[in-house]
CSV table of N, CA and C in Angstrom, one decimal:
chain,number,residue,atom,x,y,z
A,1,UNK,N,29.1,82.1,-60.8
A,1,UNK,CA,28.5,81.7,-61.4
A,1,UNK,C,28.8,80.5,-62.5
A,2,UNK,N,29.9,80.7,-62.9
A,2,UNK,CA,30.5,80.0,-64.2
A,2,UNK,C,31.0,78.7,-63.4
A,3,UNK,N,31.3,78.8,-62.3
A,3,UNK,CA,32.0,77.5,-61.6
A,3,UNK,C,30.8,76.6,-61.1
A,4,UNK,N,29.8,77.3,-60.0
A,4,UNK,CA,28.6,77.3,-59.1
A,4,UNK,C,27.8,76.3,-59.7
A,5,UNK,N,27.2,76.6,-60.9
A,5,UNK,CA,25.9,76.3,-61.8
A,5,UNK,C,26.7,74.5,-62.6
A,6,UNK,N,27.4,74.5,-62.9
A,6,UNK,CA,28.6,73.3,-63.2
A,6,UNK,C,28.8,72.2,-62.3
A,7,UNK,N,29.1,72.8,-61.2
A,7,UNK,CA,29.7,72.1,-60.1
A,7,UNK,C,28.3,71.3,-59.6
A,8,UNK,N,27.3,72.0,-59.3
A,8,UNK,CA,25.8,71.5,-58.8
A,8,UNK,C,25.6,70.5,-60.0
A,9,UNK,N,25.5,70.8,-60.8
A,9,UNK,CA,25.0,69.8,-61.9
A,9,UNK,C,25.9,68.6,-62.1
A,10,UNK,N,27.0,68.7,-62.0
A,10,UNK,CA,27.9,67.4,-61.7
A,10,UNK,C,27.7,66.6,-60.2
A,11,UNK,N,27.6,67.1,-59.5
A,11,UNK,CA,27.1,66.7,-58.3
A,11,UNK,C,25.9,66.2,-58.5
A,12,UNK,N,25.2,66.4,-58.7
A,12,UNK,CA,23.8,65.9,-59.3
A,12,UNK,C,23.8,64.5,-60.0
A,13,UNK,N,24.6,64.8,-61.3
A,13,UNK,CA,25.0,63.9,-61.8
A,13,UNK,C,25.8,62.5,-61.3
A,14,UNK,N,26.6,62.8,-60.3
A,14,UNK,CA,27.1,61.9,-59.9
A,14,UNK,C,26.4,61.1,-59.0
A,15,UNK,N,25.3,61.8,-58.1
A,15,UNK,CA,24.4,61.0,-57.3
A,15,UNK,C,23.3,60.3,-57.8
A,16,UNK,N,23.1,60.5,-59.6
A,16,UNK,CA,22.4,59.7,-60.2
A,16,UNK,C,22.9,58.7,-60.7
A,17,UNK,N,24.1,58.5,-60.7
A,17,UNK,CA,25.1,57.8,-61.2
A,17,UNK,C,25.0,56.7,-59.8
A,18,UNK,N,25.4,57.2,-58.6
A,18,UNK,CA,25.3,56.3,-57.9
A,18,UNK,C,23.8,55.5,-57.5
A,19,UNK,N,23.0,56.1,-57.5
A,19,UNK,CA,21.4,56.1,-57.4
A,19,UNK,C,21.4,54.7,-58.3
A,20,UNK,N,21.8,55.2,-59.8
A,20,UNK,CA,21.4,54.1,-61.0
A,20,UNK,C,22.3,52.5,-61.0
A,21,UNK,N,23.4,52.7,-60.3
A,21,UNK,CA,24.5,51.9,-59.9
A,21,UNK,C,23.3,51.0,-58.6
A,22,UNK,N,23.3,51.3,-57.8
A,22,UNK,CA,22.7,50.7,-56.6
A,22,UNK,C,21.3,50.0,-57.4
A,23,UNK,N,20.1,50.7,-57.9
A,23,UNK,CA,19.1,49.6,-58.6
A,23,UNK,C,19.7,48.7,-59.7
A,24,UNK,N,20.9,49.2,-60.4
A,24,UNK,CA,21.4,47.9,-61.4
A,24,UNK,C,21.6,47.0,-60.5
A,25,UNK,N,22.7,47.0,-59.6
A,25,UNK,CA,22.7,46.1,-58.8
A,25,UNK,C,22.0,45.1,-57.8
A,26,UNK,N,21.0,46.2,-57.5
A,26,UNK,CA,20.0,45.4,-57.1
A,26,UNK,C,19.3,44.7,-57.9
A,27,UNK,N,19.2,44.6,-59.0
A,27,UNK,CA,18.4,44.2,-60.1
A,27,UNK,C,19.1,42.9,-60.6
A,28,UNK,N,20.6,42.6,-60.4
A,28,UNK,CA,21.5,41.6,-60.3
A,28,UNK,C,22.5,41.9,-61.4
A,29,UNK,N,22.2,43.5,-62.6
A,29,UNK,CA,23.2,43.7,-63.1
A,29,UNK,C,24.3,43.7,-62.9
A,30,UNK,N,25.3,43.7,-64.2
A,30,UNK,CA,26.8,43.8,-63.5
A,30,UNK,C,27.1,44.7,-64.7
A,31,UNK,N,28.0,45.6,-64.5
A,31,UNK,CA,28.6,46.5,-65.9
A,31,UNK,C,29.6,47.6,-65.2
A,32,UNK,N,29.9,48.3,-66.2
A,32,UNK,CA,30.5,49.6,-65.7
A,32,UNK,C,29.9,50.9,-65.4
A,33,UNK,N,29.8,51.2,-64.3
A,33,UNK,CA,29.0,52.8,-64.0
A,33,UNK,C,29.9,53.8,-63.9
A,34,UNK,N,30.2,55.1,-64.6
A,34,UNK,CA,31.1,55.5,-64.0
A,34,UNK,C,30.4,57.3,-63.6
A,35,UNK,N,31.3,57.8,-62.9
A,35,UNK,CA,31.2,59.3,-62.3
A,35,UNK,C,31.2,60.6,-63.2
A,36,UNK,N,30.7,61.5,-63.3
A,36,UNK,CA,31.3,63.0,-63.6
A,36,UNK,C,33.0,62.8,-63.1
A,37,UNK,N,33.7,63.6,-63.6
A,37,UNK,CA,35.0,63.7,-63.3
A,37,UNK,C,35.1,63.8,-61.9
A,38,UNK,N,35.3,62.9,-61.0
A,38,UNK,CA,36.0,62.6,-59.8
A,38,UNK,C,36.3,63.8,-59.4
A,39,UNK,N,36.1,64.3,-58.2
A,39,UNK,CA,36.5,65.1,-57.1
A,39,UNK,C,36.2,66.7,-58.0
A,40,UNK,N,36.0,67.0,-59.0
A,40,UNK,CA,35.8,68.2,-59.8
A,40,UNK,C,35.1,68.8,-59.3
A,41,UNK,N,33.6,68.1,-59.3
A,41,UNK,CA,32.4,69.0,-58.8
A,41,UNK,C,32.7,69.4,-57.5
A,42,UNK,N,33.2,68.5,-57.1
A,42,UNK,CA,33.1,69.2,-55.5
A,42,UNK,C,34.4,70.7,-55.2
A,43,UNK,N,35.3,70.2,-55.8
A,43,UNK,CA,36.7,71.0,-55.3
A,43,UNK,C,35.8,72.4,-56.5
A,44,UNK,N,35.2,72.3,-57.5
A,44,UNK,CA,34.7,73.5,-58.2
A,44,UNK,C,33.9,74.7,-57.5
A,45,UNK,N,32.8,73.2,-57.0
A,45,UNK,CA,32.0,74.1,-56.0
A,45,UNK,C,32.2,74.9,-55.0
A,46,UNK,N,33.6,74.4,-54.3
A,46,UNK,CA,33.9,74.8,-53.3
A,46,UNK,C,35.0,76.2,-53.3
A,47,UNK,N,35.6,76.1,-54.9
A,47,UNK,CA,36.1,77.1,-55.3
A,47,UNK,C,35.2,78.6,-55.8
A,48,UNK,N,33.8,78.0,-56.1
A,48,UNK,CA,32.7,79.0,-56.7
A,48,UNK,C,32.5,79.8,-55.6
A,49,UNK,N,32.3,79.2,-54.3
A,49,UNK,CA,31.8,79.5,-53.3
A,49,UNK,C,33.0,80.4,-52.3
A,50,UNK,N,34.4,80.2,-52.9
A,50,UNK,CA,35.2,81.3,-52.2
A,50,UNK,C,35.5,82.5,-52.9
A,51,UNK,N,35.5,82.7,-54.1
A,51,UNK,CA,35.6,83.3,-55.0
A,51,UNK,C,34.3,84.0,-55.1
A,52,UNK,N,33.1,83.9,-54.7
A,52,UNK,CA,31.7,84.1,-55.2
A,52,UNK,C,31.7,85.9,-54.5
A,53,UNK,N,31.3,86.8,-55.4
A,53,UNK,CA,31.3,88.2,-55.0
A,53,UNK,C,30.6,88.4,-53.6
A,54,UNK,N,29.2,87.8,-53.3
A,54,UNK,CA,28.6,87.6,-52.4
A,54,UNK,C,28.8,87.3,-50.9
A,55,UNK,N,28.5,88.5,-50.1
A,55,UNK,CA,29.5,88.6,-48.7
A,55,UNK,C,28.4,87.5,-48.1
A,56,UNK,N,29.5,86.3,-47.4
A,56,UNK,CA,29.2,85.9,-46.7
A,56,UNK,C,29.1,84.4,-47.4
A,57,UNK,N,29.5,84.3,-48.8
A,57,UNK,CA,29.4,82.6,-49.8
A,57,UNK,C,30.0,82.0,-49.0
A,58,UNK,N,31.5,82.8,-49.0
A,58,UNK,CA,32.6,81.4,-48.1
A,58,UNK,C,32.1,80.7,-47.6
A,59,UNK,N,31.3,81.1,-46.5
A,59,UNK,CA,31.0,79.9,-45.4
A,59,UNK,C,30.4,79.0,-46.1
A,60,UNK,N,29.9,78.7,-46.9
A,60,UNK,CA,29.3,77.3,-47.5
A,60,UNK,C,30.1,76.7,-48.5
A,61,UNK,N,31.6,77.0,-48.3
A,61,UNK,CA,32.4,76.4,-49.4
A,61,UNK,C,32.9,74.9,-49.0
A,62,UNK,N,32.5,74.2,-48.0
A,62,UNK,CA,32.5,73.2,-47.3
A,62,UNK,C,31.0,72.3,-47.9
A,63,UNK,N,30.0,73.0,-48.3
A,63,UNK,CA,28.8,71.8,-48.6
A,63,UNK,C,29.3,71.2,-49.7
A,64,UNK,N,29.5,72.1,-50.8
A,64,UNK,CA,30.0,70.9,-52.4
A,64,UNK,C,31.1,70.0,-51.8
A,65,UNK,N,31.9,69.7,-51.2
A,65,UNK,CA,32.7,69.0,-50.9
A,65,UNK,C,32.0,67.5,-49.9
A,66,UNK,N,31.1,68.0,-49.3
A,66,UNK,CA,30.5,67.1,-48.5
A,66,UNK,C,29.4,66.5,-49.3
A,67,UNK,N,28.8,67.4,-50.2
A,67,UNK,CA,27.7,66.6,-50.7
A,67,UNK,C,28.3,65.9,-52.4
A,68,UNK,N,29.5,65.9,-53.1
A,68,UNK,CA,30.2,65.3,-53.9
A,68,UNK,C,30.3,63.8,-53.2
A,69,UNK,N,29.5,63.0,-54.3
A,69,UNK,CA,30.0,61.4,-53.5
A,69,UNK,C,31.1,60.7,-53.9
A,70,UNK,N,31.8,61.5,-54.9
A,70,UNK,CA,33.1,60.9,-55.4
A,70,UNK,C,34.1,61.4,-54.2
A,71,UNK,N,34.1,62.2,-53.8
A,71,UNK,CA,34.8,62.3,-52.6
A,71,UNK,C,34.5,62.0,-51.4
A,72,UNK,N,33.5,61.7,-51.0
A,72,UNK,CA,32.9,60.7,-50.1
A,72,UNK,C,33.4,59.0,-50.0
A,73,UNK,N,33.3,58.8,-51.3
A,73,UNK,CA,33.9,57.1,-51.6
A,73,UNK,C,35.2,57.0,-51.5
A,74,UNK,N,36.0,57.9,-52.3
A,74,UNK,CA,37.4,58.2,-51.9
A,74,UNK,C,37.8,58.5,-50.5
A,75,UNK,N,37.4,59.0,-49.6
A,75,UNK,CA,37.5,59.0,-48.2
A,75,UNK,C,37.1,58.0,-47.7
A,76,UNK,N,36.0,56.9,-47.8
A,76,UNK,CA,36.0,55.5,-47.3
A,76,UNK,C,37.0,54.7,-48.3
A,77,UNK,N,37.3,54.7,-49.3
A,77,UNK,CA,38.7,54.1,-49.8
A,77,UNK,C,39.9,54.0,-48.9
A,78,UNK,N,40.2,55.4,-48.5
A,78,UNK,CA,41.5,55.8,-47.9
A,78,UNK,C,41.4,54.8,-46.4
A,79,UNK,N,40.4,55.0,-45.9
A,79,UNK,CA,40.0,54.7,-44.3
A,79,UNK,C,40.3,52.9,-44.3
A,80,UNK,N,39.4,52.4,-45.6
A,80,UNK,CA,39.5,50.8,-45.3
A,80,UNK,C,40.8,50.5,-45.8
A,81,UNK,N,41.4,51.3,-46.4
A,81,UNK,CA,42.7,50.8,-46.9
A,81,UNK,C,43.8,50.7,-45.9
A,82,UNK,N,43.9,52.0,-45.2
A,82,UNK,CA,44.7,52.4,-43.7
A,82,UNK,C,43.9,50.8,-42.7
A,83,UNK,N,43.2,50.8,-42.6
A,83,UNK,CA,42.3,49.3,-41.9
A,83,UNK,C,43.0,48.1,-42.3
A,84,UNK,N,42.9,48.4,-43.4
A,84,UNK,CA,44.0,46.8,-44.0
A,84,UNK,C,45.2,46.6,-43.8
A,85,UNK,N,45.9,47.6,-44.0
A,85,UNK,CA,46.9,47.8,-43.9
A,85,UNK,C,47.4,47.2,-42.0
A,86,UNK,N,46.8,48.0,-41.2
A,86,UNK,CA,46.8,48.1,-39.6
A,86,UNK,C,46.6,46.6,-39.8
A,87,UNK,N,45.6,46.2,-40.3
A,87,UNK,CA,45.4,44.3,-39.3
A,87,UNK,C,46.3,43.6,-40.3
A,88,UNK,N,47.0,43.9,-41.1
A,88,UNK,CA,47.7,43.1,-42.0
A,88,UNK,C,47.3,42.2,-43.0
A,89,UNK,N,46.2,42.8,-43.7
A,89,UNK,CA,45.4,42.1,-44.8
A,89,UNK,C,46.1,42.8,-46.2
A,90,UNK,N,45.8,42.0,-47.2
A,90,UNK,CA,46.2,42.9,-48.7
A,90,UNK,C,45.5,43.4,-49.0
A,91,UNK,N,45.4,44.5,-49.1
A,91,UNK,CA,44.4,45.4,-49.6
A,91,UNK,C,44.4,45.9,-51.2
A,92,UNK,N,43.4,45.9,-51.8
A,92,UNK,CA,43.2,45.9,-53.1
A,92,UNK,C,44.1,46.6,-54.0
A,93,UNK,N,45.0,48.1,-53.3
A,93,UNK,CA,45.8,48.5,-54.0
A,93,UNK,C,47.6,47.7,-53.6
A,94,UNK,N,47.3,47.1,-53.0
A,94,UNK,CA,48.4,46.5,-52.6
A,94,UNK,C,48.9,45.3,-53.7
A,95,UNK,N,47.8,44.8,-54.6
A,95,UNK,CA,48.2,43.4,-55.7
A,95,UNK,C,48.9,43.7,-56.6
A,96,UNK,N,49.5,42.7,-56.6
A,96,UNK,CA,50.8,42.8,-57.6
A,96,UNK,C,50.3,43.1,-59.1
A,97,UNK,N,50.6,43.9,-59.8
A,97,UNK,CA,50.3,43.8,-61.3
A,97,UNK,C,49.9,42.5,-62.4
A,98,UNK,N,49.2,42.2,-62.7
A,98,UNK,CA,49.1,40.8,-63.3
A,98,UNK,C,50.5,40.8,-64.2
A,99,UNK,N,50.7,39.6,-64.2
A,99,UNK,CA,52.0,39.0,-65.1
A,99,UNK,C,51.7,39.0,-66.9
A,100,UNK,N,52.4,39.2,-67.7
A,100,UNK,CA,52.3,39.2,-68.9
A,100,UNK,C,52.7,37.8,-69.6
A,101,UNK,N,51.8,37.3,-70.3
A,101,UNK,CA,52.0,35.9,-70.8
A,101,UNK,C,52.8,35.8,-71.8
A,102,UNK,N,53.6,37.4,-72.2
A,102,UNK,CA,54.9,37.1,-73.0
A,102,UNK,C,55.8,36.7,-72.8
A,103,UNK,N,56.6,35.5,-73.0
A,103,UNK,CA,57.6,34.8,-72.1
A,103,UNK,C,58.4,34.5,-73.3
């Protein structure tokens, strides 16, 4: 219970953040949007299912990992990164850091 409820709330807040960003982008607003601590909510929920004393609760440990949008976005980013490298394109993570103007 100590991990399960906060995990469920953080996953809900992550989804509300995704929905809020979609609405803001649809209206043409720009700006920063943030998630609850990324990956923390899905992993905490999975751990909560694994250590739960109820019999059979560990069968549900995969559900928080699939429902946390930050983990899904991370997986998509890794797949796109790999595809860009296979095709020979420069992926966003491959960019060189900006040069400082102090010389």
